[in-house]
Amino acid sequence: MSDESHSYLHTAEDGISRCWWGSDDPDYRRYHDEEWGRPTIDDFKLFEKISLEGFQSGLSWLTILRKREHFREAFAGFDFNKVALFDDNSVLCLLQNAGIVRHRGKIEATINNAGRACDIVDEFGSLAAYIWQWEPDAPEPHIGKGEYNHPIPSITRTSQALSKDLKKRGWKFFGPTTAYAFMQAMGLVNDHMEGCACRHEVEALRLAFKKPKLL
């Protein structure tokens, strides 16, 4: 393991080495150890993550993580078939819900995106079948202007293409940076650092994972 990789690891009091972001806060630690990077095929979980990544824009993921149960209750468990039926009164109710992020644009985008998710299911058979088409064949470098010294990218050609395709399909609040964070979380890539206790477990899960079939 290189010195650079080592600098992005942290060993907590439990003696386990984790990615630097997943060691200190208990909520982050559980999310890192139990969820992040594990391949996901469930349509509603995929839609939840897309939606929450949109709500995170301008905020920390920890803020969203701590509100996640409130979001799930407010958005019908992220069943996009139900969320697509939300109307103006639903928006007004959500804007009064202190348990979530009360941002009209993000709320309306989530409702809009639910309808677009239904369209994808009609076309591809499932949201998962559409999403897993975008798994890269190999790790991709960061793309963008200026120096970028972090070992993990924030925008790749695939995340850029995924964002562009969803935008063309009418989705909102899902730019290329958000798309890559989604890909990391849902297991389309394995960005647990070398030396992280979860890296090999996640890679084994990815290798065993069976992609959903297209219609």
Tab-separated table of C-alpha atoms in Angstrom:
chain	number	residue	atom	x	y	z
A	1	MET	CA	0.000	0.000	0.000
A	2	SER	CA	1.400	3.394	-0.986
A	3	ASP	CA	1.974	6.217	1.509
A	4	GLU	CA	-0.678	8.207	-0.355
A	5	SER	CA	-3.271	5.444	0.105
A	6	HIS	CA	-2.330	5.119	3.754
A	7	SER	CA	-3.065	8.812	4.316
A	8	TYR	CA	-6.675	8.213	3.261
A	9	LEU	CA	-7.209	5.466	5.834
A	10	HIS	CA	-8.033	5.802	9.508
A	11	THR	CA	-7.831	3.187	12.245
A	12	ALA	CA	-10.422	3.783	14.949
A	13	GLU	CA	-10.408	2.637	18.557
A	14	ASP	CA	-11.836	-0.721	17.466
A	15	GLY	CA	-8.581	-1.401	15.596
A	16	ILE	CA	-10.286	-1.565	12.174
A	17	SER	CA	-8.855	0.412	9.265
A	18	ARG	CA	-11.465	2.241	7.229
A	19	CYS	CA	-11.684	4.884	4.538
A	20	TRP	CA	-10.916	8.242	6.127
A	21	TRP	CA	-14.534	9.406	6.032
A	22	GLY	CA	-16.028	6.323	7.677
A	23	SER	CA	-14.265	6.041	11.002
A	24	ASP	CA	-15.207	8.732	13.486
A	25	ASP	CA	-18.941	9.437	13.522
A	26	PRO	CA	-21.001	6.343	14.497
A	27	ASP	CA	-23.617	6.983	11.781
A	28	TYR	CA	-20.946	7.310	9.108
A	29	ARG	CA	-19.192	4.199	10.441
A	30	ARG	CA	-22.324	2.042	10.184
A	31	TYR	CA	-23.059	3.383	6.720
A	32	HIS	CA	-19.476	2.739	5.592
A	33	ASP	CA	-19.288	-0.753	7.085
A	34	GLU	CA	-22.776	-2.024	6.218
A	35	GLU	CA	-23.983	-0.207	3.097
A	36	TRP	CA	-21.575	1.896	1.058
A	37	GLY	CA	-20.290	0.198	-2.060
A	38	ARG	CA	-22.382	-2.945	-1.753
A	39	PRO	CA	-24.107	-3.758	-5.064
A	40	THR	CA	-27.801	-2.965	-4.988
A	41	ILE	CA	-30.518	-4.372	-7.232
A	42	ASP	CA	-33.627	-3.138	-5.397
A	43	ASP	CA	-35.396	-0.476	-7.475
A	44	PHE	CA	-36.713	1.477	-4.521
A	45	LYS	CA	-33.315	1.570	-2.812
A	46	LEU	CA	-31.765	2.821	-6.032
A	47	PHE	CA	-34.416	5.506	-6.340
A	48	GLU	CA	-33.953	6.428	-2.681
A	49	LYS	CA	-30.254	6.965	-3.200
A	50	ILE	CA	-30.749	9.005	-6.369
A	51	SER	CA	-33.255	11.164	-4.510
A	52	LEU	CA	-31.185	11.606	-1.367
A	53	GLU	CA	-28.088	12.453	-3.371
A	54	GLY	CA	-30.139	15.241	-4.922
A	55	PHE	CA	-31.262	16.462	-1.510
A	56	GLN	CA	-27.652	16.399	-0.308
A	57	SER	CA	-26.572	19.040	-2.826
A	58	GLY	CA	-25.020	21.854	-0.783
A	59	LEU	CA	-25.219	19.824	2.447
A	60	SER	CA	-23.224	17.057	4.122
A	61	TRP	CA	-24.195	13.422	3.625
A	62	LEU	CA	-24.302	13.071	7.416
A	63	THR	CA	-27.166	15.582	7.536
A	64	ILE	CA	-29.119	13.489	5.044
A	65	LEU	CA	-28.191	10.203	6.697
A	66	ARG	CA	-29.594	11.372	10.030
A	67	LYS	CA	-32.839	12.412	8.346
A	68	ARG	CA	-33.136	9.306	6.185
A	69	GLU	CA	-35.946	7.618	8.125
A	70	HIS	CA	-37.976	10.838	7.958
A	71	PHE	CA	-37.378	10.979	4.212
A	72	ARG	CA	-38.504	7.371	3.826
A	73	GLU	CA	-41.718	8.073	5.703
A	74	ALA	CA	-42.375	11.299	3.783
A	75	PHE	CA	-41.730	9.742	0.358
A	76	ALA	CA	-43.652	6.462	0.737
A	77	GLY	CA	-40.513	4.357	1.202
A	78	PHE	CA	-39.268	5.788	-2.098
A	79	ASP	CA	-41.752	3.657	-3.988
A	80	PHE	CA	-41.605	5.738	-7.156
A	81	ASN	CA	-44.966	4.373	-8.300
A	82	LYS	CA	-46.539	6.144	-5.315
A	83	VAL	CA	-44.317	9.238	-5.337
A	84	ALA	CA	-45.173	9.872	-8.994
A	85	LEU	CA	-48.781	10.451	-7.869
A	86	PHE	CA	-47.873	13.237	-5.420
A	87	ASP	CA	-49.572	16.528	-6.261
A	88	ASP	CA	-49.350	20.195	-5.272
A	89	ASN	CA	-50.934	19.460	-1.898
A	90	SER	CA	-48.292	16.801	-1.315
A	91	VAL	CA	-45.588	19.390	-2.019
A	92	LEU	CA	-47.147	21.823	0.468
A	93	CYS	CA	-47.250	19.099	3.131
A	94	LEU	CA	-43.632	18.168	2.492
A	95	LEU	CA	-42.596	21.799	2.801
A	96	GLN	CA	-44.046	21.731	6.329
A	97	ASN	CA	-42.185	18.535	7.276
A	98	ALA	CA	-39.324	19.517	9.602
A	99	GLY	CA	-37.887	15.998	9.424
A	100	ILE	CA	-36.678	16.421	5.838
A	101	VAL	CA	-34.834	19.082	3.839
A	102	ARG	CA	-37.584	21.550	2.949
A	103	HIS	CA	-36.375	22.697	-0.441
A	104	ARG	CA	-39.186	23.108	-2.974
A	105	GLY	CA	-36.976	22.528	-6.003
A	106	LYS	CA	-35.576	19.280	-4.626
A	107	ILE	CA	-38.992	18.045	-3.507
A	108	GLU	CA	-40.511	18.756	-6.908
A	109	ALA	CA	-37.513	17.161	-8.624
A	110	THR	CA	-38.018	13.967	-6.596
A	111	ILE	CA	-41.674	13.781	-7.637
A	112	ASN	CA	-40.733	14.456	-11.244
A	113	ASN	CA	-37.982	11.834	-11.123
A	114	ALA	CA	-40.425	9.271	-9.746
A	115	GLY	CA	-42.462	9.619	-12.903
A	116	ARG	CA	-39.344	9.289	-15.006
A	117	ALA	CA	-38.369	6.152	-13.056
A	118	CYS	CA	-41.725	4.642	-14.013
A	119	ASP	CA	-40.887	5.418	-17.651
A	120	ILE	CA	-37.554	3.601	-17.299
A	121	VAL	CA	-39.265	0.545	-15.826
A	122	ASP	CA	-41.622	0.492	-18.803
A	123	GLU	CA	-38.671	0.643	-21.195
A	124	PHE	CA	-36.044	-1.536	-19.489
A	125	GLY	CA	-38.031	-3.779	-17.145
A	126	SER	CA	-36.634	-2.267	-13.955
A	127	LEU	CA	-34.710	0.748	-12.770
A	128	ALA	CA	-31.919	-1.639	-11.757
A	129	ALA	CA	-31.625	-3.020	-15.292
A	130	TYR	CA	-31.150	0.500	-16.605
A	131	ILE	CA	-28.697	1.559	-13.880
A	132	TRP	CA	-26.449	-1.510	-14.071
A	133	GLN	CA	-25.802	-0.901	-17.754
A	134	TRP	CA	-23.570	1.910	-16.519
A	135	GLU	CA	-21.138	-0.225	-14.518
A	136	PRO	CA	-17.668	0.662	-15.896
A	137	ASP	CA	-15.477	-2.136	-17.226
A	138	ALA	CA	-12.481	-0.778	-15.288
A	139	PRO	CA	-11.648	2.023	-12.832
A	140	GLU	CA	-11.816	5.435	-14.493
A	141	PRO	CA	-9.775	8.566	-13.745
A	142	HIS	CA	-11.230	11.874	-12.662
A	143	ILE	CA	-12.060	14.215	-15.507
A	144	GLY	CA	-12.318	17.975	-15.281
A	145	LYS	CA	-10.314	21.143	-15.189
A	146	GLY	CA	-7.425	21.904	-12.860
A	147	GLU	CA	-5.257	19.719	-10.656
A	148	TYR	CA	-6.877	16.780	-8.955
A	149	ASN	CA	-4.680	14.934	-6.484
A	150	HIS	CA	-7.292	12.875	-4.638
A	151	PRO	CA	-6.977	9.131	-5.385
A	152	ILE	CA	-10.734	8.778	-5.869
A	153	PRO	CA	-12.464	10.693	-8.684
A	154	SER	CA	-15.577	12.793	-8.264
A	155	ILE	CA	-16.518	12.927	-11.957
A	156	THR	CA	-15.771	10.254	-14.550
A	157	ARG	CA	-16.731	9.779	-18.177
A	158	THR	CA	-19.353	7.246	-17.130
A	159	SER	CA	-20.898	9.469	-14.459
A	160	GLN	CA	-20.965	12.296	-16.967
A	161	ALA	CA	-22.689	10.078	-19.538
A	162	LEU	CA	-25.188	8.713	-16.984
A	163	SER	CA	-26.081	12.211	-15.849
A	164	LYS	CA	-26.483	13.370	-19.432
A	165	ASP	CA	-28.694	10.421	-20.341
A	166	LEU	CA	-30.979	10.886	-17.349
A	167	LYS	CA	-31.223	14.594	-18.024
A	168	LYS	CA	-32.279	13.775	-21.584
A	169	ARG	CA	-34.950	11.512	-20.086
A	170	GLY	CA	-36.271	14.400	-17.987
A	171	TRP	CA	-34.580	13.748	-14.632
A	172	LYS	CA	-33.559	16.675	-12.441
A	173	PHE	CA	-30.939	17.343	-9.726
A	174	PHE	CA	-28.614	14.585	-10.929
A	175	GLY	CA	-25.380	16.079	-12.242
A	176	PRO	CA	-22.165	14.131	-12.970
A	177	THR	CA	-20.739	14.562	-9.445
A	178	THR	CA	-23.997	13.341	-7.922
A	179	ALA	CA	-24.029	10.489	-10.435
A	180	TYR	CA	-20.569	9.323	-9.384
A	181	ALA	CA	-21.427	9.485	-5.670
A	182	PHE	CA	-24.470	7.351	-6.488
A	183	MET	CA	-22.320	4.856	-8.416
A	184	GLN	CA	-19.937	4.580	-5.461
A	185	ALA	CA	-22.698	4.030	-2.939
A	186	MET	CA	-24.665	1.493	-4.983
A	187	GLY	CA	-21.656	-0.672	-5.841
A	188	LEU	CA	-21.175	0.124	-9.523
A	189	VAL	CA	-17.570	0.881	-8.525
A	190	ASN	CA	-15.536	-0.146	-5.485
A	191	ASP	CA	-13.941	2.967	-4.035
A	192	HIS	CA	-13.117	1.597	-0.603
A	193	MET	CA	-9.434	2.468	-0.268
A	194	GLU	CA	-6.695	-0.150	-0.471
A	195	GLY	CA	-6.188	-1.255	3.121
A	196	CYS	CA	-9.784	-0.548	4.147
A	197	ALA	CA	-11.264	-3.556	5.947
A	198	CYS	CA	-14.326	-3.446	3.680
A	199	ARG	CA	-12.597	-3.344	0.318
A	200	HIS	CA	-12.147	-7.084	-0.306
A	201	GLU	CA	-15.584	-7.946	1.092
A	202	VAL	CA	-17.202	-5.422	-1.244
A	203	GLU	CA	-15.189	-6.665	-4.213
A	204	ALA	CA	-16.295	-10.240	-3.491
A	205	LEU	CA	-19.921	-9.097	-3.399
A	206	ARG	CA	-19.447	-7.297	-6.705
A	207	LEU	CA	-17.885	-10.351	-8.340
A	208	ALA	CA	-20.793	-12.546	-7.190
A	209	PHE	CA	-23.414	-10.010	-8.178
A	210	LYS	CA	-25.717	-10.926	-11.069
A	211	LYS	CA	-26.778	-7.934	-13.128
A	212	PRO	CA	-30.517	-7.667	-13.770
A	213	LYS	CA	-31.573	-8.513	-17.296
A	214	LEU	CA	-33.030	-5.983	-19.702
A	215	LEU	CA	-36.435	-6.497	-21.265
